Amino acid sequence: MSDLPDLSTAETTFVTESSGSIGVLTVRGTLDFTTHEQATEFFDKAFAQFGPYLVVNLLELDFLDSRATGLLVTRWKRALDEGGWLGLVAVEHGAARALWITGLAFHIPVFPTIVDALAAAPSHDAE
């Protein structure tokens, strides 16, 4: 008999909503190699639905690994390449602190709240 406790993985939930013409995506739970395929599909569907103007809320994230950080970078670059904008909502502690440790928070726009991110998003309604 083992003295090790049972292990379970946290569920990851992806939620979308719109704020005007900007997609607001919230990721709850774990964003890592085990959810990479699901997260990639989620972001692809978000781009199809909302276009390249997105706010990604990471405030409810429990864990973020390097592969997931890479996914965020590629989606940010995709938004820029498509003439859009992508902002992250995160704080410097908790799961998203990797954004500051790696220096990504100094390149990708990061905001403390969804309201702040939406206020900073460029207008694209006239396009």
mmCIF file with all atom_site columns, C-alpha atoms in Angstrom:
data_model
loop_
_atom_site.group_PDB
_atom_site.id
_atom_site.type_symbol
_atom_site.label_atom_id
_atom_site.label_alt_id
_atom_site.label_comp_id
_atom_site.label_asym_id
_atom_site.label_entity_id
_atom_site.label_seq_id
_atom_site.pdbx_PDB_ins_code
_atom_site.Cartn_x
_atom_site.Cartn_y
_atom_site.Cartn_z
_atom_site.occupancy
_atom_site.B_iso_or_equiv
_atom_site.pdbx_formal_charge
_atom_site.auth_seq_id
_atom_site.auth_comp_id
_atom_site.auth_asym_id
_atom_site.auth_atom_id
_atom_site.pdbx_PDB_model_num
ATOM 1   C CA . MET A 1 1   ? 0.000   0.000  0.000   1.00 0.00 ? 1   MET A CA 1
ATOM 2   C CA . SER A 1 2   ? 1.354   3.393  -0.950  1.00 0.00 ? 2   SER A CA 1
ATOM 3   C CA . ASP A 1 3   ? 1.432   6.373  1.370   1.00 0.00 ? 3   ASP A CA 1
ATOM 4   C CA . LEU A 1 4   ? 1.059   8.733  -1.595  1.00 0.00 ? 4   LEU A CA 1
ATOM 5   C CA . PRO A 1 5   ? -2.269  10.506 -1.904  1.00 0.00 ? 5   PRO A CA 1
ATOM 6   C CA . ASP A 1 6   ? -4.425  10.177 -5.006  1.00 0.00 ? 6   ASP A CA 1
ATOM 7   C CA . LEU A 1 7   ? -3.762  12.854 -7.586  1.00 0.00 ? 7   LEU A CA 1
ATOM 8   C CA . SER A 1 8   ? -6.193  14.574 -9.855  1.00 0.00 ? 8   SER A CA 1
ATOM 9   C CA . THR A 1 9   ? -5.785  17.277 -12.431 1.00 0.00 ? 9   THR A CA 1
ATOM 10  C CA . ALA A 1 10  ? -7.609  20.552 -12.286 1.00 0.00 ? 10  ALA A CA 1
ATOM 11  C CA . GLU A 1 11  ? -10.298 21.135 -14.837 1.00 0.00 ? 11  GLU A CA 1
ATOM 12  C CA . THR A 1 12  ? -9.736  23.822 -17.391 1.00 0.00 ? 12  THR A CA 1
ATOM 13  C CA . THR A 1 13  ? -12.638 25.940 -18.510 1.00 0.00 ? 13  THR A CA 1
ATOM 14  C CA . PHE A 1 14  ? -12.633 28.280 -21.485 1.00 0.00 ? 14  PHE A CA 1
ATOM 15  C CA . VAL A 1 15  ? -15.310 30.978 -21.614 1.00 0.00 ? 15  VAL A CA 1
ATOM 16  C CA . THR A 1 16  ? -15.996 33.560 -24.314 1.00 0.00 ? 16  THR A CA 1
ATOM 17  C CA . GLU A 1 17  ? -18.060 36.697 -24.324 1.00 0.00 ? 17  GLU A CA 1
ATOM 18  C CA . SER A 1 18  ? -18.032 39.857 -26.347 1.00 0.00 ? 18  SER A CA 1
ATOM 19  C CA . SER A 1 19  ? -17.630 43.440 -25.343 1.00 0.00 ? 19  SER A CA 1
ATOM 20  C CA . GLY A 1 20  ? -18.677 45.418 -28.362 1.00 0.00 ? 20  GLY A CA 1
ATOM 21  C CA . SER A 1 21  ? -16.552 44.049 -31.175 1.00 0.00 ? 21  SER A CA 1
ATOM 22  C CA . ILE A 1 22  ? -13.824 42.630 -28.925 1.00 0.00 ? 22  ILE A CA 1
ATOM 23  C CA . GLY A 1 23  ? -13.762 39.035 -27.769 1.00 0.00 ? 23  GLY A CA 1
ATOM 24  C CA . VAL A 1 24  ? -13.130 38.519 -24.065 1.00 0.00 ? 24  VAL A CA 1
ATOM 25  C CA . LEU A 1 25  ? -11.709 35.067 -23.376 1.00 0.00 ? 25  LEU A CA 1
ATOM 26  C CA . THR A 1 26  ? -11.411 33.731 -19.837 1.00 0.00 ? 26  THR A CA 1
ATOM 27  C CA . VAL A 1 27  ? -9.278  30.725 -18.972 1.00 0.00 ? 27  VAL A CA 1
ATOM 28  C CA . ARG A 1 28  ? -9.954  29.047 -15.624 1.00 0.00 ? 28  ARG A CA 1
ATOM 29  C CA . GLY A 1 29  ? -7.848  26.243 -14.200 1.00 0.00 ? 29  GLY A CA 1
ATOM 30  C CA . THR A 1 30  ? -4.694  24.901 -15.795 1.00 0.00 ? 30  THR A CA 1
ATOM 31  C CA . LEU A 1 31  ? -3.048  25.992 -19.021 1.00 0.00 ? 31  LEU A CA 1
ATOM 32  C CA . ASP A 1 32  ? -0.231  23.549 -19.703 1.00 0.00 ? 32  ASP A CA 1
ATOM 33  C CA . PHE A 1 33  ? 0.862   20.697 -21.962 1.00 0.00 ? 33  PHE A CA 1
ATOM 34  C CA . THR A 1 34  ? -2.173  18.612 -20.967 1.00 0.00 ? 34  THR A CA 1
ATOM 35  C CA . THR A 1 35  ? -4.569  21.315 -22.181 1.00 0.00 ? 35  THR A CA 1
ATOM 36  C CA . HIS A 1 36  ? -2.484  22.635 -25.088 1.00 0.00 ? 36  HIS A CA 1
ATOM 37  C CA . GLU A 1 37  ? -4.565  21.032 -27.840 1.00 0.00 ? 37  GLU A CA 1
ATOM 38  C CA . GLN A 1 38  ? -7.833  22.160 -26.250 1.00 0.00 ? 38  GLN A CA 1
ATOM 39  C CA . ALA A 1 39  ? -6.459  25.688 -25.724 1.00 0.00 ? 39  ALA A CA 1
ATOM 40  C CA . THR A 1 40  ? -5.206  25.902 -29.322 1.00 0.00 ? 40  THR A CA 1
ATOM 41  C CA . GLU A 1 41  ? -8.653  24.930 -30.611 1.00 0.00 ? 41  GLU A CA 1
ATOM 42  C CA . PHE A 1 42  ? -10.286 27.456 -28.259 1.00 0.00 ? 42  PHE A CA 1
ATOM 43  C CA . PHE A 1 43  ? -8.094  30.310 -29.503 1.00 0.00 ? 43  PHE A CA 1
ATOM 44  C CA . ASP A 1 44  ? -8.610  29.330 -33.155 1.00 0.00 ? 44  ASP A CA 1
ATOM 45  C CA . LYS A 1 45  ? -12.396 29.393 -32.662 1.00 0.00 ? 45  LYS A CA 1
ATOM 46  C CA . ALA A 1 46  ? -12.131 32.742 -30.865 1.00 0.00 ? 46  ALA A CA 1
ATOM 47  C CA . PHE A 1 47  ? -10.215 34.239 -33.803 1.00 0.00 ? 47  PHE A CA 1
ATOM 48  C CA . ALA A 1 48  ? -12.867 32.872 -36.174 1.00 0.00 ? 48  ALA A CA 1
ATOM 49  C CA . GLN A 1 49  ? -15.694 34.335 -34.080 1.00 0.00 ? 49  GLN A CA 1
ATOM 50  C CA . PHE A 1 50  ? -14.239 37.681 -32.983 1.00 0.00 ? 50  PHE A CA 1
ATOM 51  C CA . GLY A 1 51  ? -11.378 38.351 -35.371 1.00 0.00 ? 51  GLY A CA 1
ATOM 52  C CA . PRO A 1 52  ? -7.964  39.550 -34.169 1.00 0.00 ? 52  PRO A CA 1
ATOM 53  C CA . TYR A 1 53  ? -9.224  41.848 -31.384 1.00 0.00 ? 53  TYR A CA 1
ATOM 54  C CA . LEU A 1 54  ? -9.086  39.878 -28.150 1.00 0.00 ? 54  LEU A CA 1
ATOM 55  C CA . VAL A 1 55  ? -8.690  40.270 -24.406 1.00 0.00 ? 55  VAL A CA 1
ATOM 56  C CA . VAL A 1 56  ? -7.494  37.125 -22.615 1.00 0.00 ? 56  VAL A CA 1
ATOM 57  C CA . ASN A 1 57  ? -8.381  36.986 -18.925 1.00 0.00 ? 57  ASN A CA 1
ATOM 58  C CA . LEU A 1 58  ? -5.868  34.893 -16.949 1.00 0.00 ? 58  LEU A CA 1
ATOM 59  C CA . LEU A 1 59  ? -6.934  36.022 -13.466 1.00 0.00 ? 59  LEU A CA 1
ATOM 60  C CA . GLU A 1 60  ? -8.579  32.675 -12.699 1.00 0.00 ? 60  GLU A CA 1
ATOM 61  C CA . LEU A 1 61  ? -5.656  30.589 -13.907 1.00 0.00 ? 61  LEU A CA 1
ATOM 62  C CA . ASP A 1 62  ? -4.193  28.092 -11.420 1.00 0.00 ? 62  ASP A CA 1
ATOM 63  C CA . PHE A 1 63  ? -1.155  27.082 -13.469 1.00 0.00 ? 63  PHE A CA 1
ATOM 64  C CA . LEU A 1 64  ? 0.628   28.314 -16.599 1.00 0.00 ? 64  LEU A CA 1
ATOM 65  C CA . ASP A 1 65  ? 3.573   26.413 -18.073 1.00 0.00 ? 65  ASP A CA 1
ATOM 66  C CA . SER A 1 66  ? 6.127   27.387 -20.729 1.00 0.00 ? 66  SER A CA 1
ATOM 67  C CA . ARG A 1 67  ? 4.238   25.687 -23.566 1.00 0.00 ? 67  ARG A CA 1
ATOM 68  C CA . ALA A 1 68  ? 1.115   27.660 -22.685 1.00 0.00 ? 68  ALA A CA 1
ATOM 69  C CA . THR A 1 69  ? 3.165   30.845 -22.485 1.00 0.00 ? 69  THR A CA 1
ATOM 70  C CA . GLY A 1 70  ? 4.371   30.075 -26.005 1.00 0.00 ? 70  GLY A CA 1
ATOM 71  C CA . LEU A 1 71  ? 0.760   29.633 -27.108 1.00 0.00 ? 71  LEU A CA 1
ATOM 72  C CA . LEU A 1 72  ? -0.098  33.085 -25.759 1.00 0.00 ? 72  LEU A CA 1
ATOM 73  C CA . VAL A 1 73  ? 2.856   34.583 -27.639 1.00 0.00 ? 73  VAL A CA 1
ATOM 74  C CA . THR A 1 74  ? 1.853   32.959 -30.944 1.00 0.00 ? 74  THR A CA 1
ATOM 75  C CA . ARG A 1 75  ? -1.731  34.167 -30.550 1.00 0.00 ? 75  ARG A CA 1
ATOM 76  C CA . TRP A 1 76  ? -0.534  37.690 -29.731 1.00 0.00 ? 76  TRP A CA 1
ATOM 77  C CA . LYS A 1 77  ? 1.658   37.644 -32.865 1.00 0.00 ? 77  LYS A CA 1
ATOM 78  C CA . ARG A 1 78  ? -1.251  36.301 -34.919 1.00 0.00 ? 78  ARG A CA 1
ATOM 79  C CA . ALA A 1 79  ? -3.469  39.168 -33.731 1.00 0.00 ? 79  ALA A CA 1
ATOM 80  C CA . LEU A 1 80  ? -0.803  41.690 -34.753 1.00 0.00 ? 80  LEU A CA 1
ATOM 81  C CA . ASP A 1 81  ? -0.173  39.967 -38.096 1.00 0.00 ? 81  ASP A CA 1
ATOM 82  C CA . GLU A 1 82  ? -3.912  40.144 -38.835 1.00 0.00 ? 82  GLU A CA 1
ATOM 83  C CA . GLY A 1 83  ? -3.984  43.871 -38.020 1.00 0.00 ? 83  GLY A CA 1
ATOM 84  C CA . GLY A 1 84  ? -5.560  43.389 -34.611 1.00 0.00 ? 84  GLY A CA 1
ATOM 85  C CA . TRP A 1 85  ? -4.679  43.634 -30.949 1.00 0.00 ? 85  TRP A CA 1
ATOM 86  C CA . LEU A 1 86  ? -4.474  41.193 -28.053 1.00 0.00 ? 86  LEU A CA 1
ATOM 87  C CA . GLY A 1 87  ? -4.224  42.163 -24.400 1.00 0.00 ? 87  GLY A CA 1
ATOM 88  C CA . LEU A 1 88  ? -3.813  39.941 -21.363 1.00 0.00 ? 88  LEU A CA 1
ATOM 89  C CA . VAL A 1 89  ? -5.460  40.401 -17.983 1.00 0.00 ? 89  VAL A CA 1
ATOM 90  C CA . ALA A 1 90  ? -3.150  39.138 -15.273 1.00 0.00 ? 90  ALA A CA 1
ATOM 91  C CA . VAL A 1 91  ? -1.369  40.131 -12.088 1.00 0.00 ? 91  VAL A CA 1
ATOM 92  C CA . GLU A 1 92  ? 2.298   39.733 -11.230 1.00 0.00 ? 92  GLU A CA 1
ATOM 93  C CA . HIS A 1 93  ? 1.683   37.023 -8.653  1.00 0.00 ? 93  HIS A CA 1
ATOM 94  C CA . GLY A 1 94  ? 0.009   33.656 -8.965  1.00 0.00 ? 94  GLY A CA 1
ATOM 95  C CA . ALA A 1 95  ? -0.012  31.448 -12.004 1.00 0.00 ? 95  ALA A CA 1
ATOM 96  C CA . ALA A 1 96  ? 0.612   34.235 -14.511 1.00 0.00 ? 96  ALA A CA 1
ATOM 97  C CA . ARG A 1 97  ? 3.808   35.475 -12.837 1.00 0.00 ? 97  ARG A CA 1
ATOM 98  C CA . ALA A 1 98  ? 5.684   33.570 -15.558 1.00 0.00 ? 98  ALA A CA 1
ATOM 99  C CA . LEU A 1 99  ? 4.752   36.439 -17.863 1.00 0.00 ? 99  LEU A CA 1
ATOM 100 C CA . TRP A 1 100 ? 6.952   38.758 -15.782 1.00 0.00 ? 100 TRP A CA 1
ATOM 101 C CA . ILE A 1 101 ? 9.694   36.215 -15.099 1.00 0.00 ? 101 ILE A CA 1
ATOM 102 C CA . THR A 1 102 ? 10.138  35.580 -18.824 1.00 0.00 ? 102 THR A CA 1
ATOM 103 C CA . GLY A 1 103 ? 9.828   39.253 -19.722 1.00 0.00 ? 103 GLY A CA 1
ATOM 104 C CA . LEU A 1 104 ? 6.741   38.739 -21.874 1.00 0.00 ? 104 LEU A CA 1
ATOM 105 C CA . ALA A 1 105 ? 4.753   41.230 -19.809 1.00 0.00 ? 105 ALA A CA 1
ATOM 106 C CA . PHE A 1 106 ? 7.053   43.917 -21.158 1.00 0.00 ? 106 PHE A CA 1
ATOM 107 C CA . HIS A 1 107 ? 6.085   43.075 -24.769 1.00 0.00 ? 107 HIS A CA 1
ATOM 108 C CA . ILE A 1 108 ? 2.497   41.820 -24.683 1.00 0.00 ? 108 ILE A CA 1
ATOM 109 C CA . PRO A 1 109 ? 0.094   44.354 -23.166 1.00 0.00 ? 109 PRO A CA 1
ATOM 110 C CA . VAL A 1 110 ? -0.937  43.189 -19.675 1.00 0.00 ? 110 VAL A CA 1
ATOM 111 C CA . PHE A 1 111 ? -3.648  44.833 -17.588 1.00 0.00 ? 111 PHE A CA 1
ATOM 112 C CA . PRO A 1 112 ? -4.898  44.310 -14.022 1.00 0.00 ? 112 PRO A CA 1
ATOM 113 C CA . THR A 1 113 ? -8.591  44.145 -15.006 1.00 0.00 ? 113 THR A CA 1
ATOM 114 C CA . ILE A 1 114 ? -10.777 43.390 -18.007 1.00 0.00 ? 114 ILE A CA 1
ATOM 115 C CA . VAL A 1 115 ? -12.125 46.943 -17.842 1.00 0.00 ? 115 VAL A CA 1
ATOM 116 C CA . ASP A 1 116 ? -8.581  48.344 -18.116 1.00 0.00 ? 116 ASP A CA 1
ATOM 117 C CA . ALA A 1 117 ? -7.779  46.072 -21.053 1.00 0.00 ? 117 ALA A CA 1
ATOM 118 C CA . LEU A 1 118 ? -10.962 47.015 -22.912 1.00 0.00 ? 118 LEU A CA 1
ATOM 119 C CA . ALA A 1 119 ? -10.295 50.719 -22.298 1.00 0.00 ? 119 ALA A CA 1
ATOM 120 C CA . ALA A 1 120 ? -6.804  50.353 -23.808 1.00 0.00 ? 120 ALA A CA 1
ATOM 121 C CA . ALA A 1 121 ? -7.914  48.365 -26.856 1.00 0.00 ? 121 ALA A CA 1
ATOM 122 C CA . PRO A 1 122 ? -7.738  50.330 -30.098 1.00 0.00 ? 122 PRO A CA 1
ATOM 123 C CA . SER A 1 123 ? -11.014 51.067 -31.847 1.00 0.00 ? 123 SER A CA 1
ATOM 124 C CA . HIS A 1 124 ? -11.580 49.108 -35.008 1.00 0.00 ? 124 HIS A CA 1
ATOM 125 C CA . ASP A 1 125 ? -15.304 49.623 -35.632 1.00 0.00 ? 125 ASP A CA 1
ATOM 126 C CA . ALA A 1 126 ? -14.635 51.991 -38.523 1.00 0.00 ? 126 ALA A CA 1
ATOM 127 C CA . GLU A 1 127 ? -12.588 49.439 -40.443 1.00 0.00 ? 127 GLU A CA 1
#
